[in-house]
Coordinates of C-alpha atoms and ligand atoms in Angstrom, one line a residue:
M1 CA 33.4 -23.9 -18.8
D2 CA 35.1 -21.4 -16.5
P3 CA 33.2 -20.6 -13.8
R4 CA 31.8 -17.3 -13.6
I5 CA 30.8 -14.9 -10.4
V6 CA 28.9 -12.1 -10.5
R7 CA 28.9 -9.9 -7.2
L8 CA 26.1 -7.9 -6.0
D9 CA 27.8 -5.2 -4.0
L10 CA 25.0 -4.2 -1.4
P11 CA 26.6 -2.2 1.4
S12 CA 24.7 -4.2 4.1
D13 CA 24.9 -7.5 2.6
P14 CA 27.1 -7.9 -0.6
Y15 CA 26.8 -11.6 -1.9
S16 CA 27.9 -13.6 -5.4
I17 CA 26.0 -15.2 -8.2
H18 CA 27.9 -18.5 -9.0
I19 CA 27.4 -19.7 -12.7
E20 CA 28.6 -23.1 -13.5
N21 CA 27.6 -26.0 -15.6
S22 CA 27.0 -28.6 -12.9
W23 CA 26.0 -29.2 -9.4
T24 CA 29.1 -30.9 -8.4
G25 CA 31.0 -27.6 -10.0
L26 CA 29.2 -25.6 -7.6
A27 CA 29.6 -27.7 -4.5
P28 CA 32.9 -26.0 -3.4
A29 CA 31.3 -22.7 -3.4
I30 CA 28.2 -23.6 -1.5
K31 CA 30.0 -25.3 1.3
P32 CA 30.6 -22.0 3.2
F33 CA 27.1 -20.7 3.1
V34 CA 25.3 -24.0 4.4
G35 CA 24.9 -24.8 8.5
N36 CA 24.6 -28.3 10.0
K37 CA 20.9 -28.2 9.2
V38 CA 19.6 -27.5 5.9
M39 CA 15.6 -27.2 4.8
L40 CA 15.7 -28.2 0.9
I41 CA 12.5 -26.8 -0.8
S42 CA 11.8 -28.0 -4.0
D43 CA 8.5 -28.9 -6.1
E44 CA 7.3 -32.0 -7.4
N45 CA 8.6 -31.2 -11.0
V46 CA 12.1 -30.5 -10.1
K47 CA 12.0 -33.4 -7.6
E48 CA 12.4 -35.9 -10.3
L49 CA 15.1 -33.9 -12.2
F50 CA 17.6 -32.6 -9.5
V51 CA 16.7 -33.0 -5.8
H52 CA 18.7 -36.4 -5.5
D53 CA 21.8 -34.7 -6.6
V54 CA 21.5 -31.7 -4.7
K55 CA 20.6 -33.6 -1.5
E56 CA 23.6 -35.8 -2.1
I57 CA 25.8 -32.7 -2.3
L58 CA 24.4 -31.4 0.7
I59 CA 24.8 -34.2 2.8
S60 CA 28.6 -34.7 1.2
L61 CA 29.1 -31.1 2.8
G62 CA 28.1 -32.5 6.2
C63 CA 24.6 -31.2 6.2
Q64 CA 21.3 -32.8 7.8
V65 CA 18.7 -32.1 5.2
S66 CA 15.0 -31.9 5.8
L67 CA 13.2 -32.1 2.4
A68 CA 10.1 -30.2 1.6
I69 CA 8.3 -30.9 -1.6
I70 CA 5.6 -28.3 -2.8
Q71 CA 3.3 -28.3 -5.7
P72 CA 4.5 -26.6 -8.5
G73 CA 2.5 -23.3 -9.2
E74 CA 1.5 -19.9 -8.1
S75 CA -1.3 -21.2 -5.4
S76 CA 1.6 -22.8 -3.5
K77 CA 2.7 -19.3 -2.4
S78 CA 0.3 -18.9 0.4
L79 CA 0.7 -18.2 4.1
E80 CA -0.9 -21.8 4.7
L81 CA 1.9 -23.4 2.7
A82 CA 4.5 -21.2 4.8
K83 CA 2.9 -22.3 7.9
S84 CA 3.3 -25.9 7.1
L85 CA 7.0 -25.1 6.3
Y86 CA 7.5 -23.4 9.8
T87 CA 6.3 -26.6 11.4
Q88 CA 8.4 -28.8 9.6
A89 CA 11.5 -26.4 10.4
L90 CA 10.6 -26.6 13.9
N91 CA 10.2 -30.5 13.8
A92 CA 13.6 -30.6 12.2
N93 CA 15.2 -28.4 14.8
L94 CA 16.3 -25.8 12.5
D95 CA 17.7 -23.1 14.4
R96 CA 19.6 -19.7 13.8
S97 CA 22.8 -21.5 12.5
S98 CA 20.6 -23.4 10.0
S99 CA 19.8 -22.5 5.9
V100 CA 16.8 -22.8 3.5
V101 CA 18.0 -23.7 0.3
A102 CA 15.6 -23.0 -2.5
L103 CA 16.0 -25.5 -5.5
G104 CA 13.6 -24.4 -8.4
G105 CA 11.9 -21.8 -10.2
G106 CA 10.3 -18.3 -9.0
V107 CA 7.7 -20.0 -7.0
V108 CA 10.0 -22.0 -4.8
G109 CA 12.3 -19.2 -4.4
D110 CA 9.7 -16.5 -3.3
L111 CA 8.1 -19.0 -1.0
A112 CA 11.3 -20.3 0.4
G113 CA 12.9 -17.0 0.6
F114 CA 9.8 -15.9 2.6
V115 CA 9.7 -18.8 5.2
A116 CA 13.6 -18.1 5.3
A117 CA 13.1 -14.2 6.2
T118 CA 10.8 -14.9 9.0
Y119 CA 11.6 -18.0 10.5
M120 CA 13.3 -17.0 14.1
R121 CA 13.3 -13.5 12.4
G122 CA 15.4 -14.8 9.6
I123 CA 18.1 -17.5 8.6
N124 CA 20.4 -18.0 6.1
F125 CA 18.8 -18.3 2.7
I126 CA 20.5 -19.8 -0.4
Q127 CA 19.2 -19.9 -3.9
L128 CA 19.3 -22.4 -6.4
P129 CA 17.5 -21.6 -9.5
T130 CA 16.5 -23.9 -12.4
T131 CA 14.8 -21.7 -14.7
L132 CA 15.8 -18.8 -17.1
L133 CA 13.4 -16.7 -15.2
A134 CA 14.7 -17.2 -11.9
Q135 CA 18.3 -17.3 -12.7
I136 CA 18.4 -14.0 -14.4
D137 CA 15.5 -12.2 -12.5
S138 CA 13.6 -13.7 -9.5
S139 CA 16.4 -15.2 -7.5
V140 CA 18.5 -12.2 -7.6
G141 CA 17.8 -9.1 -5.4
G142 CA 16.0 -10.5 -2.5
K143 CA 12.1 -10.0 -3.2
V144 CA 10.6 -12.5 -1.2
A145 CA 6.9 -13.0 -1.0
V146 CA 3.6 -15.2 -0.4
N147 CA 0.1 -14.2 -2.3
H148 CA -3.0 -13.2 -0.5
P149 CA -6.3 -14.2 -2.3
L150 CA -7.1 -10.5 -3.3
A151 CA -3.4 -9.9 -4.5
K152 CA -0.3 -11.4 -5.7
N153 CA 3.1 -11.1 -3.9
I154 CA 1.5 -8.7 -1.3
I155 CA 2.8 -10.4 1.7
G156 CA 6.5 -10.0 1.5
S157 CA 9.8 -8.4 2.3
F158 CA 13.5 -7.6 0.9
Y159 CA 15.5 -10.6 2.1
Q160 CA 18.8 -11.1 0.3
P161 CA 19.9 -14.7 0.0
K162 CA 23.4 -15.3 1.0
S163 CA 24.5 -16.5 -2.2
V164 CA 22.7 -17.8 -5.6
F165 CA 24.3 -20.7 -7.4
I166 CA 23.3 -21.3 -10.9
N167 CA 23.7 -24.5 -12.9
L168 CA 23.2 -23.7 -16.5
H169 CA 22.5 -27.6 -17.1
T170 CA 19.1 -27.2 -15.6
L171 CA 18.0 -25.1 -18.7
R172 CA 18.1 -28.2 -20.6
S173 CA 14.8 -29.6 -18.7
L174 CA 12.8 -26.6 -19.5
S175 CA 9.7 -26.9 -22.2
D176 CA 10.2 -24.7 -24.9
R177 CA 7.6 -22.4 -23.4
Q178 CA 9.3 -22.0 -20.1
F179 CA 12.4 -21.0 -21.7
S180 CA 10.8 -18.4 -23.7
T181 CA 9.1 -17.1 -20.9
G182 CA 12.5 -16.2 -19.5
M183 CA 13.8 -14.9 -22.7
A184 CA 10.9 -12.0 -22.2
E185 CA 13.3 -10.8 -19.1
L186 CA 16.7 -11.2 -21.1
I187 CA 15.3 -9.2 -23.8
K188 CA 14.0 -6.7 -21.1
Y189 CA 17.7 -6.3 -20.0
G190 CA 18.9 -5.0 -23.5
F191 CA 16.1 -2.5 -23.6
I192 CA 16.3 -1.1 -20.1
W193 CA 19.7 -1.1 -19.7
D194 CA 22.4 -2.9 -22.2
K195 CA 22.8 -1.8 -25.8
E196 CA 25.6 -4.2 -26.2
L197 CA 23.5 -7.3 -25.2
L198 CA 20.9 -6.0 -27.7
Q199 CA 23.5 -5.9 -30.4
W200 CA 24.8 -9.3 -29.5
L201 CA 21.2 -10.6 -29.5
E202 CA 20.6 -9.7 -32.9
H203 CA 23.2 -12.0 -34.3
N204 CA 22.9 -14.6 -31.4
I205 CA 19.4 -15.1 -30.2
G206 CA 19.2 -18.5 -32.5
S207 CA 22.0 -20.0 -31.0
L208 CA 20.4 -18.8 -27.6
M209 CA 17.2 -20.4 -28.5
E210 CA 19.1 -23.6 -29.0
R211 CA 20.3 -23.1 -25.7
Q212 CA 24.1 -23.2 -26.4
K213 CA 25.9 -23.3 -23.2
D214 CA 28.5 -20.4 -24.2
C215 CA 25.6 -18.3 -25.3
L216 CA 23.6 -19.1 -22.1
A217 CA 26.6 -18.5 -19.9
Y218 CA 27.4 -14.9 -21.8
A219 CA 23.8 -13.7 -21.7
I220 CA 22.9 -15.0 -18.0
E221 CA 26.3 -13.6 -16.9
R222 CA 25.3 -10.1 -18.6
C223 CA 21.7 -10.2 -17.1
C224 CA 22.6 -10.9 -13.6
N225 CA 25.3 -8.0 -13.8
T226 CA 22.8 -5.5 -14.9
K227 CA 20.3 -6.7 -12.1
A228 CA 23.2 -6.7 -9.5
H229 CA 24.2 -3.1 -10.6
I230 CA 20.6 -2.0 -10.1
V231 CA 19.7 -3.5 -7.1
S232 CA 23.2 -2.4 -5.4
Q233 CA 22.0 0.9 -6.0
D234 CA 18.3 0.9 -5.2
E235 CA 17.8 -2.4 -3.0
K236 CA 14.4 -1.3 -1.7
E237 CA 12.9 0.0 -5.1
K238 CA 12.8 3.7 -4.0
G239 CA 13.8 4.9 -7.7
L240 CA 16.1 3.1 -10.2
R241 CA 15.1 -0.6 -9.4
A242 CA 11.8 0.3 -10.9
I243 CA 12.9 0.2 -14.5
L244 CA 13.0 -3.7 -14.1
N245 CA 9.3 -3.3 -14.8
F246 CA 9.4 -2.3 -18.2
G247 CA 6.8 -4.4 -19.5
H248 CA 5.0 -5.1 -16.4
T249 CA 2.3 -2.4 -16.0
I250 CA 0.4 -3.9 -19.0
G251 CA 1.9 -7.4 -18.5
H252 CA 0.8 -8.0 -15.2
G253 CA -2.7 -6.5 -16.1
L254 CA -2.9 -9.0 -18.7
E255 CA -1.9 -11.7 -16.1
S256 CA -4.9 -10.8 -14.2
T257 CA -7.4 -10.3 -16.9
A258 CA -6.6 -12.9 -19.4
G259 CA -8.2 -16.3 -18.8
Y260 CA -6.2 -18.6 -16.4
G261 CA -3.2 -19.6 -17.8
Q262 CA -3.5 -18.1 -21.2
Y263 CA -0.3 -16.1 -20.8
T264 CA 2.7 -17.4 -19.0
H265 CA 4.7 -14.3 -16.9
G266 CA 7.1 -13.9 -19.7
E267 CA 4.3 -13.7 -22.4
A268 CA 2.5 -11.5 -20.9
V269 CA 5.6 -9.3 -20.4
A270 CA 6.4 -9.6 -23.9
L271 CA 3.1 -8.4 -24.7
G272 CA 3.5 -5.4 -21.9
M273 CA 6.7 -4.4 -23.6
V274 CA 5.5 -4.2 -27.1
Y275 CA 2.2 -1.9 -26.0
E276 CA 4.3 0.1 -23.5
S277 CA 6.7 1.0 -26.6
L278 CA 3.9 1.9 -28.7
I279 CA 3.0 4.3 -26.1
A280 CA 6.6 5.8 -26.2
Y281 CA 6.4 5.8 -29.7
H282 CA 3.3 7.8 -29.8
M283 CA 4.5 10.2 -26.7
G284 CA 7.5 11.0 -29.4
S285 CA 9.9 9.1 -27.2
I286 CA 11.1 6.8 -29.6
D287 CA 11.0 5.8 -33.2
R288 CA 9.6 3.1 -35.0
A289 CA 13.1 0.9 -35.7
L290 CA 13.3 0.4 -31.8
I291 CA 9.6 -1.5 -31.9
D292 CA 10.7 -3.4 -35.1
L293 CA 13.8 -4.4 -33.2
L294 CA 11.9 -5.4 -29.9
I295 CA 9.0 -7.6 -32.0
C296 CA 11.9 -9.3 -34.1
L297 CA 13.8 -10.3 -31.1
L298 CA 10.4 -11.4 -29.5
K299 CA 9.2 -13.5 -32.4
A300 CA 12.7 -15.2 -32.5
A301 CA 12.2 -16.1 -29.1
N302 CA 8.8 -17.5 -29.7
L303 CA 7.0 -14.9 -27.9
P304 CA 3.4 -13.3 -28.8
T305 CA 3.8 -9.5 -29.9
K306 CA -0.3 -9.2 -30.4
V307 CA -3.0 -9.3 -27.7
S308 CA -6.1 -10.9 -28.4
G309 CA -9.6 -11.2 -26.9
V310 CA -9.0 -9.2 -24.0
K311 CA -11.4 -6.5 -22.8
V312 CA -9.5 -2.9 -22.8
E313 CA -11.7 -1.8 -20.3
S314 CA -10.9 -4.6 -17.7
L315 CA -7.1 -4.6 -18.8
I316 CA -7.1 -0.8 -17.6
K317 CA -9.0 -1.3 -14.6
A318 CA -6.6 -4.1 -13.6
M319 CA -3.4 -1.9 -14.2
T320 CA -4.6 0.9 -11.6
H321 CA -4.2 -1.8 -8.9
D322 CA -0.3 -1.9 -9.8
K323 CA 1.9 -1.9 -6.5
K324 CA 4.1 0.7 -8.5
N325 CA 1.2 3.3 -9.0
R326 CA 1.4 6.7 -7.1
D327 CA -1.5 8.9 -6.0
G328 CA -4.1 7.2 -8.4
S329 CA -1.9 7.5 -11.7
I330 CA -0.9 4.5 -13.5
V331 CA 3.1 4.1 -13.5
F332 CA 5.0 3.1 -16.8
I333 CA 8.3 2.5 -17.4
L334 CA 8.9 3.3 -21.1
P335 CA 11.6 3.4 -23.5
T336 CA 13.6 6.6 -24.6
G337 CA 16.2 5.1 -26.6
Y338 CA 18.0 1.7 -27.0
G339 CA 19.2 0.5 -23.6
Q340 CA 17.4 3.3 -21.9
V341 CA 13.8 3.7 -20.0
K342 CA 12.5 6.4 -17.8
V343 CA 9.6 6.2 -15.0
F344 CA 6.2 7.8 -16.6
D345 CA 3.5 8.6 -14.2
N346 CA 1.4 11.0 -16.4
V347 CA 0.5 9.0 -19.7
D348 CA -2.5 10.2 -20.9
T349 CA -5.5 7.5 -20.4
Q350 CA -6.8 8.2 -24.0
L351 CA -3.7 7.3 -25.3
I352 CA -3.5 4.0 -23.5
Y353 CA -6.8 3.1 -24.5
S354 CA -6.0 3.9 -28.4
V355 CA -2.9 1.8 -28.2
L356 CA -4.4 -1.0 -26.5
E357 CA -7.6 -1.0 -28.8
G358 CA -5.6 -0.9 -31.9
S359 CA -4.3 -4.3 -31.0
Ligands
LIG1 N1 11.8 -8.7 -10.5 C1 12.1 -7.2 -10.6 C2 12.7 -7.2 -9.2 O1 13.2 -7.9 -8.6 O2 12.7 -5.8 -8.9

């Protein structure tokens, strides 16, 4: 496969997202971004799969590597764990010319990015995302954070990586459920921005679900292009970037109210997109065919389309704590056409209830 490169043209910190099929293919592109000393952060699951190869490549590029392996899962995104990584960085004498390399999914990327952003007021940060969700969403755009016991992603910053390196081969290692969770975000790009991707998905979602390399490369490049375009216009989410949150108002509510582990992030976003589209339909913004297409694509990606066993009252309460909300009203990103969404902060609460209760 020919390497693909997506540019993220931020005025202050432009960078590239490299898409390849192997670590060795990416090595020449990685070389300019790593200094003499590197802290390679990964998790126990990824350790078995890719840490050895990536470490060898970094050593062959002349780096001294300090390896930090964290436990997989959201609970690792804590200030306590960040503190232990600062200690490791100090013990390894990392300085301002050193780099932090994140090898893993969203949790590893968010935590490693937070450490890179704050250690010595910021050192080089490089993303090597290994899940579909991280490759098309969390590794691109510079959102880094840890959690507070009372709220997710509440301590963080916008801190752009120097570069992102995507090895498509890593997607082979994902479970079907992990792959589907990334598919929810991939389908989201079609509905928020990219009508052509929607048309392509109608014909190719089967091959994509089989993880065919060419299909993956095409779809991932398209999604990274869309995200790069949006982030380059609105890095700090003052406006346009909020559209990336289609499905996330109800999705985040579901993640915090459904039983622990009931829904993955992508499953919750899939459900959020369905119910938010139903709200848009009842407001007269879209026709029913758009919802049918959404449901058809989500089903083809083995994602849920109907909520069960969630108390609507608690779900709406959880939605009122969303970071996007303004002046007490719940903010929604709702579809207004194929590949089009708008921000709404005036949705009738009764309509939200009736759509969710109809579930
Ligand atoms: N994941 C949404 C964003 O990066 O803005």
